[in-house]
Structure formats: structure tokens, C-alpha cells
Coordinates of C-alpha atoms (C1' of nucleotides) in Angstrom, one line a residue:
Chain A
X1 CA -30.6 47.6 52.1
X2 CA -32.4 45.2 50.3
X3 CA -35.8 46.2 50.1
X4 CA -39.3 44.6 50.4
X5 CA -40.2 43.3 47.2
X6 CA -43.2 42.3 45.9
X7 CA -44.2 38.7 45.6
X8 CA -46.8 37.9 42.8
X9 CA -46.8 34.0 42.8
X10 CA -48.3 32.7 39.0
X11 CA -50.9 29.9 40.1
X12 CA -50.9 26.7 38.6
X13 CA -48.7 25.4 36.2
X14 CA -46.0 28.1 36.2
X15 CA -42.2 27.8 35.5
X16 CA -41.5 29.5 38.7
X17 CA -42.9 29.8 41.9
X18 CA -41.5 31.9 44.9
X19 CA -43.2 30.4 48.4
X20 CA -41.3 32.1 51.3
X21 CA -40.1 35.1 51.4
X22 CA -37.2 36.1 54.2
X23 CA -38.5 38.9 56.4
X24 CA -34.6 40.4 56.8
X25 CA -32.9 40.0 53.3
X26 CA -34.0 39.5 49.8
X27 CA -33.9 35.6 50.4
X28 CA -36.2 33.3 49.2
X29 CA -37.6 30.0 48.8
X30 CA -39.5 28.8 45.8
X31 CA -39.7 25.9 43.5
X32 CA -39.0 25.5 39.3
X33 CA -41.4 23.6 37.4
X34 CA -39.3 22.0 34.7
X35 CA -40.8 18.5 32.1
X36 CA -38.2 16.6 33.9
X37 CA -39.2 17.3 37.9
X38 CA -39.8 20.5 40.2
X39 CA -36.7 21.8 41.5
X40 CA -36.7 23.6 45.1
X41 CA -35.0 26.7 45.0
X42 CA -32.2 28.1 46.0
X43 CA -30.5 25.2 44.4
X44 CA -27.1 24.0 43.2
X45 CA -26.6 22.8 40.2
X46 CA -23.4 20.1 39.7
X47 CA -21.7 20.9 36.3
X48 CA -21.8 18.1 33.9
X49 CA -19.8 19.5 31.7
X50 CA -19.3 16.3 28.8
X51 CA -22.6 14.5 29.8
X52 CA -21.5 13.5 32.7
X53 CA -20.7 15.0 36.7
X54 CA -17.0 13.9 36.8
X55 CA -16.7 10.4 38.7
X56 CA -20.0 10.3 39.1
X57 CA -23.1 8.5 36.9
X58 CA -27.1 9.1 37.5
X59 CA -27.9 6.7 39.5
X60 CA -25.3 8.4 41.9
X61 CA -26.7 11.9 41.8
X62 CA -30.3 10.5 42.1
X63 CA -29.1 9.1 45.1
X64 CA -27.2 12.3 46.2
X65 CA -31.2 13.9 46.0
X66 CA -30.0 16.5 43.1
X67 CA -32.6 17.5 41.0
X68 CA -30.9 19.6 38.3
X69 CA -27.6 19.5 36.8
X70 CA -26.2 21.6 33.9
X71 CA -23.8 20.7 31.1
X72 CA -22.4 22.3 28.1
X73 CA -23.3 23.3 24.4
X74 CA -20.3 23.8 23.6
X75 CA -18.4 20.8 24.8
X76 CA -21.7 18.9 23.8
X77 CA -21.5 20.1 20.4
X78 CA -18.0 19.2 19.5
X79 CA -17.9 15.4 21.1
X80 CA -20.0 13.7 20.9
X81 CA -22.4 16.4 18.7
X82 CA -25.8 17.6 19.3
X83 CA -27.6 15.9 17.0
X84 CA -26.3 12.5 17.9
X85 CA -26.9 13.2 21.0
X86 CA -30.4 14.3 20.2
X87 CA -30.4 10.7 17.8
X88 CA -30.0 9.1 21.2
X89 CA -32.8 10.6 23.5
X90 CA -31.3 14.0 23.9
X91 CA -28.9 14.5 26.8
X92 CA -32.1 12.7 29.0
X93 CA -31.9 9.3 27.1
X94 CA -27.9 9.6 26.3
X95 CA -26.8 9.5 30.1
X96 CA -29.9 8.2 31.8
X97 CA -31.1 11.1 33.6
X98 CA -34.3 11.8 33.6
X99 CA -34.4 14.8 35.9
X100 CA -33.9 18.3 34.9
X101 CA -30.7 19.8 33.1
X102 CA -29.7 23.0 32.3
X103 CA -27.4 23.8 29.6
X104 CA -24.6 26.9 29.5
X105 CA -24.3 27.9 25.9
X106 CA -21.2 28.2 25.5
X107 CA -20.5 32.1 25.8
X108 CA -18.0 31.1 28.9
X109 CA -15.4 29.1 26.5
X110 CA -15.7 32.3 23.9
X111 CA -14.2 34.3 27.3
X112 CA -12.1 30.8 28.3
X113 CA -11.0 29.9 25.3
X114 CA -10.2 33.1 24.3
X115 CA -7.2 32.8 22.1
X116 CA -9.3 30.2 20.1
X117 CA -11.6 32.6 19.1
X118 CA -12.5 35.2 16.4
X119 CA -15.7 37.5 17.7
X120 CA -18.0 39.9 15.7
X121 CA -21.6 40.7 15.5
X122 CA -22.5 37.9 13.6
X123 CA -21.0 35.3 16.2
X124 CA -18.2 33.4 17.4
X125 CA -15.2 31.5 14.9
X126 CA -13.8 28.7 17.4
X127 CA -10.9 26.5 16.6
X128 CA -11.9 23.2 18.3
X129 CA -9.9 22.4 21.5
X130 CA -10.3 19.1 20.0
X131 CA -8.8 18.9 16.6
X132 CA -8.4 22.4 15.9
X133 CA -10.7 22.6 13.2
X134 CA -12.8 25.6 12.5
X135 CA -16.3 25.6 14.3
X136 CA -18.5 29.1 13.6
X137 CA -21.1 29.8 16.6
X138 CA -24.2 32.0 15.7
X139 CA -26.7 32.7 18.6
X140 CA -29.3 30.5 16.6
X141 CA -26.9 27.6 16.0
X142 CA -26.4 27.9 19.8
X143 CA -30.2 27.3 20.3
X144 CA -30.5 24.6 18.0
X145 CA -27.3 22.7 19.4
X146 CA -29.4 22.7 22.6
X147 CA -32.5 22.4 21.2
X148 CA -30.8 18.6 19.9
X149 CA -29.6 18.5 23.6
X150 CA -32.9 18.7 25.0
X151 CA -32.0 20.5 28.1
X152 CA -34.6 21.9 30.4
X153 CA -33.5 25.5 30.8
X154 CA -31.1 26.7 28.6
X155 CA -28.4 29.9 27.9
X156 CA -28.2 31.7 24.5
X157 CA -24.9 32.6 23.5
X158 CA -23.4 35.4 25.5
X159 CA -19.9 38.1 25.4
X160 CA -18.3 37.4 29.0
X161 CA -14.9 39.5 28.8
X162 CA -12.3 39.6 30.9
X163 CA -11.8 42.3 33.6
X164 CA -10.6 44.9 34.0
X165 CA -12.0 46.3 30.8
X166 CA -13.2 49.7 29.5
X167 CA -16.3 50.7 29.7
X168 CA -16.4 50.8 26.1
X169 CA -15.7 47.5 25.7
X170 CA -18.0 46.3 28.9
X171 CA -20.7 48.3 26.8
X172 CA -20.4 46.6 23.5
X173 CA -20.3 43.0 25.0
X174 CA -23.7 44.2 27.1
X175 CA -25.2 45.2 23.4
X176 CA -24.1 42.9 21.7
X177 CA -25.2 39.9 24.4
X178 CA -28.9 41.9 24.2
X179 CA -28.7 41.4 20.2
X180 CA -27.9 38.0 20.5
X181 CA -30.5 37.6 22.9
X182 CA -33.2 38.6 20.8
X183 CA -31.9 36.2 17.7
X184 CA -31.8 33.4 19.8
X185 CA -35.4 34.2 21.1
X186 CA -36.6 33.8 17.1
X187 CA -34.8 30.6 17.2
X188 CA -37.4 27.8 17.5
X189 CA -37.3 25.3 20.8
X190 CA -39.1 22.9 22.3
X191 CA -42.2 23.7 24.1
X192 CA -40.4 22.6 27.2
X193 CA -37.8 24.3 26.9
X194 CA -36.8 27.6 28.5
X195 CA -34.4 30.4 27.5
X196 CA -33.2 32.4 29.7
X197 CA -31.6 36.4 29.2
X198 CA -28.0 36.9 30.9
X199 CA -27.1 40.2 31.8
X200 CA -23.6 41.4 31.7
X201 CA -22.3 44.7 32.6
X202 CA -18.9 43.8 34.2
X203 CA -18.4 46.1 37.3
X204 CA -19.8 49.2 36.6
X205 CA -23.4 49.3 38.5
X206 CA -24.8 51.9 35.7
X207 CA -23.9 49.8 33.0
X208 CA -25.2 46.4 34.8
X209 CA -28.5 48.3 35.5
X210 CA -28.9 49.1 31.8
X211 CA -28.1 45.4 31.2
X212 CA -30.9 44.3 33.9
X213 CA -33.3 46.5 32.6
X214 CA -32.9 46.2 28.8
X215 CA -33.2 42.1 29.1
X216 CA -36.1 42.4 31.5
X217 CA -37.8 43.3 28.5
X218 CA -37.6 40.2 27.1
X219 CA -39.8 37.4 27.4
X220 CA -37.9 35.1 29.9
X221 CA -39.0 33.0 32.2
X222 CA -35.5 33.4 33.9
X223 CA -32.5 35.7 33.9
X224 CA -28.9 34.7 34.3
X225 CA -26.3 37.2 35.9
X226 CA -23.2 36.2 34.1
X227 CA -19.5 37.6 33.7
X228 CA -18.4 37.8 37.5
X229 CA -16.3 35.6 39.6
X230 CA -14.0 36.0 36.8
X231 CA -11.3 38.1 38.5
X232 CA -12.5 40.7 40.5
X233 CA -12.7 42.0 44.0
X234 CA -15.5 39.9 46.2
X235 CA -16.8 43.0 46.9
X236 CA -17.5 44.1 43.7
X237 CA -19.2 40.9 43.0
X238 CA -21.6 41.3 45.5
X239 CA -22.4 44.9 44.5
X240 CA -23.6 43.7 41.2
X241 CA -25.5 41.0 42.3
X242 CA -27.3 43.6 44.7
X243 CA -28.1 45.8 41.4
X244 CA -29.2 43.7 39.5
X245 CA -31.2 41.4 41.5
X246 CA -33.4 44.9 42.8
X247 CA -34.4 45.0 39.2
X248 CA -35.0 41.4 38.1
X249 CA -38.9 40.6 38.4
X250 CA -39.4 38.7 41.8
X251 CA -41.3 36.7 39.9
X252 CA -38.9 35.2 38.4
X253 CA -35.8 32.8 38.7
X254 CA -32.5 34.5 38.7
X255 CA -29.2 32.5 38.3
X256 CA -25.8 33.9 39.6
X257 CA -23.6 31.5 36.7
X258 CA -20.4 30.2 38.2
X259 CA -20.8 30.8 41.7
X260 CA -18.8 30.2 44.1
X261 CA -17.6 29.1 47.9
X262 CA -20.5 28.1 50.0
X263 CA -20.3 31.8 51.2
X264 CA -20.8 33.0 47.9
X265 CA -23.9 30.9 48.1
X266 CA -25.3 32.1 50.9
X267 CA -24.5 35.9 49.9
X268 CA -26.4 35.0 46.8
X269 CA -29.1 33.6 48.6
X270 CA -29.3 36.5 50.7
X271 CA -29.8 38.7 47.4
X272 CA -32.3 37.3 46.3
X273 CA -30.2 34.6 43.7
X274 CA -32.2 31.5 43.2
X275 CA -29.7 29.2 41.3
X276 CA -26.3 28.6 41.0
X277 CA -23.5 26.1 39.6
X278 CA -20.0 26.2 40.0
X279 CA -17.0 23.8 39.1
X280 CA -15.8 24.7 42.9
X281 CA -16.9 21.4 44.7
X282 CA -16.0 18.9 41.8
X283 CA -12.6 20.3 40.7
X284 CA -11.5 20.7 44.0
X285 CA -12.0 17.5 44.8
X286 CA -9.8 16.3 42.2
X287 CA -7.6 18.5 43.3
X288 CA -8.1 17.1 47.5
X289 CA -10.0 20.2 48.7
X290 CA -12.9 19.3 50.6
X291 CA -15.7 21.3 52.3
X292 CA -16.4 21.0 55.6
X293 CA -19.0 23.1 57.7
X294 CA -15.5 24.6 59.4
X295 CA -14.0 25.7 55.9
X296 CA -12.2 22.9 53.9
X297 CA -9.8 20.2 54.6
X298 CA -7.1 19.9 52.3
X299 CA -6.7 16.1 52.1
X300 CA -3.3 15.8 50.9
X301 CA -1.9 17.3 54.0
X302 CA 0.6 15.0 55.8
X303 CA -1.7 15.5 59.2
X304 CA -4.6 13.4 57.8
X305 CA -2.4 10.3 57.4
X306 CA -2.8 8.4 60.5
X307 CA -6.2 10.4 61.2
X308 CA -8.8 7.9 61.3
X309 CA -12.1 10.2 62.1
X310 CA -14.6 10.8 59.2
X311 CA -13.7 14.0 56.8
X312 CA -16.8 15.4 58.7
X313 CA -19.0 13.9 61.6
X314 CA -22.3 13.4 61.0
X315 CA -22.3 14.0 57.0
X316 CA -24.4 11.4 54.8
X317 CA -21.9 11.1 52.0
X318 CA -20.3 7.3 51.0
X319 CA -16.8 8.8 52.0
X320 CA -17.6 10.4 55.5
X321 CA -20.2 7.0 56.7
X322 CA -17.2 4.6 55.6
X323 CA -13.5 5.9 55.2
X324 CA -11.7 7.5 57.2
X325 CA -9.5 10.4 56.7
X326 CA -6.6 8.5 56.3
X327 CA -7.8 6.4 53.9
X328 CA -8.7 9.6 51.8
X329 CA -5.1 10.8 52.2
X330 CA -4.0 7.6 50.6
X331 CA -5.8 7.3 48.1
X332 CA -5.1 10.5 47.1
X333 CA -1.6 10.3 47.6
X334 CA -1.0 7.4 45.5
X335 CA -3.1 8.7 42.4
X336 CA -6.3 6.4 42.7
X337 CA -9.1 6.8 40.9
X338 CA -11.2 6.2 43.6
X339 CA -9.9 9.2 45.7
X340 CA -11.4 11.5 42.9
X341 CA -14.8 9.7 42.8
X342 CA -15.2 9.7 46.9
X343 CA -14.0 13.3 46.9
X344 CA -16.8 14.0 44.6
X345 CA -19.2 12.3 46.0
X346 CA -18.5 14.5 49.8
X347 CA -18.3 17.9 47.8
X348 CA -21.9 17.4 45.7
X349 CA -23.1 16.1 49.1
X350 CA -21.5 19.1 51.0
X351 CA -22.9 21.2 48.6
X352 CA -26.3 19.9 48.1
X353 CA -26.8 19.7 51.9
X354 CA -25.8 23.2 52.4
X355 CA -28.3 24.4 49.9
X356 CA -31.0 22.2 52.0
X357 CA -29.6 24.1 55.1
X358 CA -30.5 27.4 53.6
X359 CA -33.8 26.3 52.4
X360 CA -35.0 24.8 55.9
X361 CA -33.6 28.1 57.7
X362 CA -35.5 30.7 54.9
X363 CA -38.7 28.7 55.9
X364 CA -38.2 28.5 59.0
X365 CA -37.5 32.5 59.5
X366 CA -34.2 31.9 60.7
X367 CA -32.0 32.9 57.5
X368 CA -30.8 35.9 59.1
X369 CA -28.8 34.0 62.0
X370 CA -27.8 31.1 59.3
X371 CA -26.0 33.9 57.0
X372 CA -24.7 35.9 60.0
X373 CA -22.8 32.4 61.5
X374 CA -21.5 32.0 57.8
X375 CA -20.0 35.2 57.6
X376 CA -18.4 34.3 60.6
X377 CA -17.1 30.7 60.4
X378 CA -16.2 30.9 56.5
X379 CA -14.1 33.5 55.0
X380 CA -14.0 32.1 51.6
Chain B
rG1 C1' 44.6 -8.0 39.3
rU2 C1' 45.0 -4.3 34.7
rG3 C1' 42.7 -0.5 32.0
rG4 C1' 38.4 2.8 31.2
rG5 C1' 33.9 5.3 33.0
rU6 C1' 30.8 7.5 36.9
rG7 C1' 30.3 9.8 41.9
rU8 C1' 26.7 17.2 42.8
rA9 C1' 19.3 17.7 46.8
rG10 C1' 15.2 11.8 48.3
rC11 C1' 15.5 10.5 42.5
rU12 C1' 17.3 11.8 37.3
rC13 C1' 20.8 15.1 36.0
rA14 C1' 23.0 20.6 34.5
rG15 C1' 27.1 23.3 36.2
rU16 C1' 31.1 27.5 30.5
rU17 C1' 38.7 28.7 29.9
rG18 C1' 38.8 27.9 38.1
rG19 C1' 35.2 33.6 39.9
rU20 C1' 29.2 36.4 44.0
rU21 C1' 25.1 32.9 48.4
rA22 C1' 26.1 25.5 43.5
rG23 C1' 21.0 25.1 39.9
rA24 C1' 16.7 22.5 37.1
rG25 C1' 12.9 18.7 36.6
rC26 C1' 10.4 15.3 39.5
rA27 C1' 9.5 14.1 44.7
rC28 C1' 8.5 16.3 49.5
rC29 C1' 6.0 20.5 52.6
rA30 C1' 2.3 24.3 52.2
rG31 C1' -1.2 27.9 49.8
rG32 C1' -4.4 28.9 45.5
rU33 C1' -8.4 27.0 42.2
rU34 C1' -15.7 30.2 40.9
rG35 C1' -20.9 29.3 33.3
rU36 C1' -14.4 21.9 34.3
rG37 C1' -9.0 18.3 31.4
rG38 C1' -7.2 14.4 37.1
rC39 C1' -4.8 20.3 34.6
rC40 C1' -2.4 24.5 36.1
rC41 C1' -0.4 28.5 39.2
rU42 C1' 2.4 30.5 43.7
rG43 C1' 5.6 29.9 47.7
rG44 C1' 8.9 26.8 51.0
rG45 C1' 12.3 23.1 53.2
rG46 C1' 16.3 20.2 51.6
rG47 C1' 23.6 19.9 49.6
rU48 C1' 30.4 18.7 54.5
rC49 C1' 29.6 18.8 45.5
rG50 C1' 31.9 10.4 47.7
rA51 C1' 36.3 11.1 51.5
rG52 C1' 41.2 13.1 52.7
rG53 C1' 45.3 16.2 51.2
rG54 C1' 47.5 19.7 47.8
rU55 C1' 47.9 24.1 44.1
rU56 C1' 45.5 29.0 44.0
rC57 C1' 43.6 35.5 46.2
rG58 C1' 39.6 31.9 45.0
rA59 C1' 38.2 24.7 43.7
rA60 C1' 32.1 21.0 42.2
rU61 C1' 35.9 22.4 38.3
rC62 C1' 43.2 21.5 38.3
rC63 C1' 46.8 17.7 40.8
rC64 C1' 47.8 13.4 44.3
rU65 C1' 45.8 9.6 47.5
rU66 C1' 41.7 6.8 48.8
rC67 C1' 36.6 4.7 48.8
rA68 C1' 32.1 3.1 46.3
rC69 C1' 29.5 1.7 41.9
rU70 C1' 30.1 0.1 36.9
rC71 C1' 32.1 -1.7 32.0
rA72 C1' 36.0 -4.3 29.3
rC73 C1' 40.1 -7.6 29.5
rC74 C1' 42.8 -11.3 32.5

RNA sequence: GUGGGUGUAGCUCAGUUGGUUAGAGCACCAGGUUGUGGCCCUGGGGGUCGAGGGUUCGAAUCCCUUCACUCACC
């Protein structure tokens, strides 16, 4: 099903490095060489969004062990701007993170914030979410904006549309993201940074294989599989992912943007995906949904108020080694600010460990039984 | 004590000249949330319409009595 690709590791001082290889599935371990630290792969990436993982500062998320987070151009570039951001250290020296970031470019909010939006060849017309002024996006203004941002890895400006669509239209937002590509390549960047190609292709397999192959031509040192988990059947997710990833060089990095439940994670993985981000565990904890090895605990359920065990038993997060589930449910209940922030703190924990879990069980050869006990005690 | 006003879901209130099974918002109970606004969406439970009597085919609605709260004046 998944076949037996080949690994050609690139010696020395590479971008990307696959070391093991899962015997069963396309799953992989591997690490990504970035300016601002190596990043062991498969990995999740917290979103950042504003310069900042919601509730949370650095020193938090260096203590959480992540190595990579990702914020936004686009958000970036309206407050508080690129280039004083870039006046200020670059997203590194504005928020005091000197591990590795990726940046999205901002093709999501043109499929998000659709109604705010005019879209031709030549790029994108915004109205600010802001102030409603008028903001014109150009795949080269997109790779200068991060370019000022400093990130480590970033996007270039991308059509994600909304499904269902026609092939037609699935077709033209696939061409036109490849012509994009290309103008953001001739956009200059730092030496340290890298710009990766996303293929599209919504959910027709022929037209995500052209996608694959036509950006595999381009010199990457990463690909980005972008436009699902935006509305359609699970399924259908992970047939794409399975098309596209038997085409992507093993070589390199692929990132599945967006994604998902901590089963979507470990179907990734098992596809061969390397990266991943998601607003799943830090939304949801603002919103009291918690993840749990078991599923999730929905905190603001009346059960949890007189139930004084940890969320879970045994996990290393500020919440679970000091409050208990009642506490939580309070907090929660009566609007604190602290119930976000602790909420957080278990998710990007949950999250982060899980990722460590599927690390330890590629290398250890036991990624087959891990994925099979996650199809089984998750359905989400 | 006299005169006026108000009593409808836990709270704030709609409810047409009397007409199907009395509604909304918030709260409560429970789902959802996939390249971020703490937002939002979807269901659900909950009412002797202050109480009693009358008129009527039919009353939250009209009439009488009564109770509670409230305002003004003694």
C-alpha cells in the first residue's frame, strides 16, 4: 500500500535528514536543520499566529521542549508590520525566541477571509480585518513580508478554495499556485531561509498528482500539502495525502498544513508526512476541550466539578502535576484567564508528547502496533 | 390608608382586535471546532402565564376578588 521508498540521506550540513525508516508504512523519523536549532521530525508545530502561542510566552514553550513554531504573514504584516517587526530583530528578537519558526503566507486567510478578498493572476486585494483598508498581496510582497519576518521555513502565497468545487476551478487554483510559486522563488531571501512549494489539487487524485509532480520540479527544500481539512470526508483526506506523498522526494520534508486530531497525526505520520500544525490543541482549549490519551475531556462538563484527579495521570504539564480537575472546571466556568493559559499549556504538552510517542515507536520498529492502538482508542 | 404601576422559564423581557402545542436573549445541560479572535455553530431540558373565581366554543389577554413588589400622596 505504501511502498518501499528509497532513502537517500544528504550528508552533512543538509536541510533535511530522514534517519529511520518504518519497515510497515511510509513512516519516518528524521531531523530539520534550520539557523535557529535541528528539529526532530515528525513534529508539531504550535501556531503563533500574532507573534505569540496564545497564553503562552517563550520561555514557556522552551520549557514545553518545542523546537518550532509557526506564525503568520499575513496577520504579521497588518499589526504590528513586517518591517517593524524586522526593525526589531525579526520575529526571533521581537518575541524572544530563538528557536526555529515557520511562517504560513497567508494564502489560508485569501480562502478564510474570503469575502474580504478580490483574486486574479496578479495576486490578492484584502480589505484589512483590521481597519478595512485596502492591502494588495503579490506572491513577491508575500516573500519580502517574511523575508522582514525572518522565519526559518516559510510559505509563498497560495489559492486554497473551498470544497466542493469544480474541477475547473480546483485546476486554475493548482496553476495558478504553481505560477505564484515560481515568482516567489525569484523573490530574494535570506540565506537561511527556506521556501517551500504547496501542492493543491483539492480532492481529485489526478489533479493532486499533477500538482505533486509539477512543484517537484521546483527547487525546494520542502513541499507543503495544503487545501484539505477544509470540509471534506476524512477519507478523502487521507487518499490525497497517500498520492501525493508517493511522489514527494523522500528526501525531502513534507508538511500536511492544518492538521488535525492526534489521529490525523498519526495517519500522517504513517504516510510518510513529516510536519504538521494545527489551531486544534490551542483553540480548543479556550474553548475547554482537552486531549487525553482516551480521547478528550470536555472540561466544562458538570461531572468534573467535584472530580479532584489530574485531567490525565502521569502527564508532565503545569495543569495535570498541580490542579485538579475540578479546579479546571472552575476556572473555566467562571471565565478566568488562567483556565485558558493552563488549558494550553496541557494541549501543546499533549501534543508535543504524542509527537515524541511516535518518534520513539518509528525507532524503535514498533510504529505499526502504535498506529493500530490509535485507530482503535481514538475515533477523531 | 388613598391612588397609580408591575407580576409570563433561573434572569431580563416579547406576546397583535381573545384563536393551534405560550416565545426570544442570556443562563443551564450536551455535541461540534483542523495553514486562530476567548469567537462561533448545532441540539436539549426547563412554565399550574402570582393565586382564586367568572364571562366565552376558546383566556397570558376581558371582568371580579385576593396576594406580592414598587412609586406618589397622606
Amino acid at each position: 500500500m505504501w511502498g518501499e521508498g528509497k532513502v537517500r540521506n544528504v550528508m552533512g550540513t543538509s536541510f533535511f535528514e530522514v534517519e529511520k525508516r518504518d519497515a510497515r508504512t511510509n513512516a519516518r523519523t528524521g531531523v530539520v536543520h534550520t539557523s535557529h536549532g535541528d528539529v526532530p521530525t515528525p513534529v508539531f508545530m504550535p501556531v503563533g499566529t500574532h507573534a505569540t502561542v496564545k497564553t503562552l510566552d517563550a520561555s514557556d514553550l522552551e520549557e514545553l521542549d518545542a523546537k518550532i513554531i509557526l506564525s503568520n504573514a499575513y496577520h504579521n504584516a497588518l499589526r504590528p508590520g513586517d518591517e517593524l517587526v524586522n526593525d526589531l530583530g525579526g520575529l526571533h528578537g521581537f518575541m524572544k525566541w530563538d528557536r526555529a519558526i515557520l511562517t504560513d503566507s497567508g494564502g489560508f486567510q485569501v480562502f478564510s477571509l474570503a469575502s474580504l478578498r478580490r483574486l486574479d493572476d496578479q495576486g490578492v486585494t484584502f480589505r484589512s480585518h483590521w481597519d478595512g483598508s485596502e492591502v494588495v498581496w503579490t506572491p513577491e510582497k508575500v516573500v519580502r513580508i517574511q523575508r522582514n519576518l525572518g522565519s526559518d521555513i516559510m510559505m509563498p502565497l497560495d489559492q486554497c478554495i473551498e470544497l466542493p468545487a469544480s474541477e475547473d476551478r480546483v485546476e486554475e487554483a493548482l496553476e495558478r499556485t504553481l505560477r505564484w510559486l515560481d515568482r516567489s522563488l525569484k523573490e530574494p531571501r535570506k540565506e537561511t531561509q527556506h521556501l517551500f512549494g504547496i501542492v493543491q489539487g483539492g480532492i481529485s487524485p489526478s489533479l493532486r498528482r499533477r500538482s505533486a509532480e509539477e512543484t517537484i520540479q521546483r527547487d525546494c527544500p520542502g513541499f507543503s500539502i495544503g487545501g484539505l481539512s477544509v470540509g471534506e470526508e476524512k477519507s478523502a483526506m487521507y487518499e490525497m495525502v497517500d498520492v501525493v506523498t508517493e511522489i514527494l522526494p523522500q528526501e525531502k520534508p513534507r508538511y500536511l498544513m492544518g492538521v488535525g486530531t492526534p489521529l490525523d497525526l498519526v495517519e500522517g505520520v504513517a504516510r510518510g508526512v513529516d510536519m504538521f500544525d494545527c489551531v486544534m490543541p490551542t483553540r480548543n482549549a479556550r474553548n475547554g476541550t482537552l486531549f487525553v490519551h482516551e480521547g478528550k475531556i470536555n472540561i466544562k462538563r458538570s461531572e468534573y466539578r467535584n472530580d479532584d484527579r489530574p485531567l490525565e495521570e502521569g502527564c508532565s504539564c503545569l495543569a495535570c502535576r498541580r490542579y485538579s480537575r475540578a479546579y479546571l472546571h472552575h476556572l473555566f466556568r467562571v471565565n478566568e484567564i488562567l483556565a485558558l493559559r493552563l488549558n494550553t499549556l496541557h494541549n501543546i504538552t499533549f501534543y508535543l508528547n504524542w509527537m515524541r510517542e511516535i518518534r520513539e515507536a518509528i525507532c524503535e520498529g514498533e510504529f505499526d502496533a502504535f498506529l493500530k492502538k490509535a485507530r482503535e482508542s481514538l475515533t477523531t
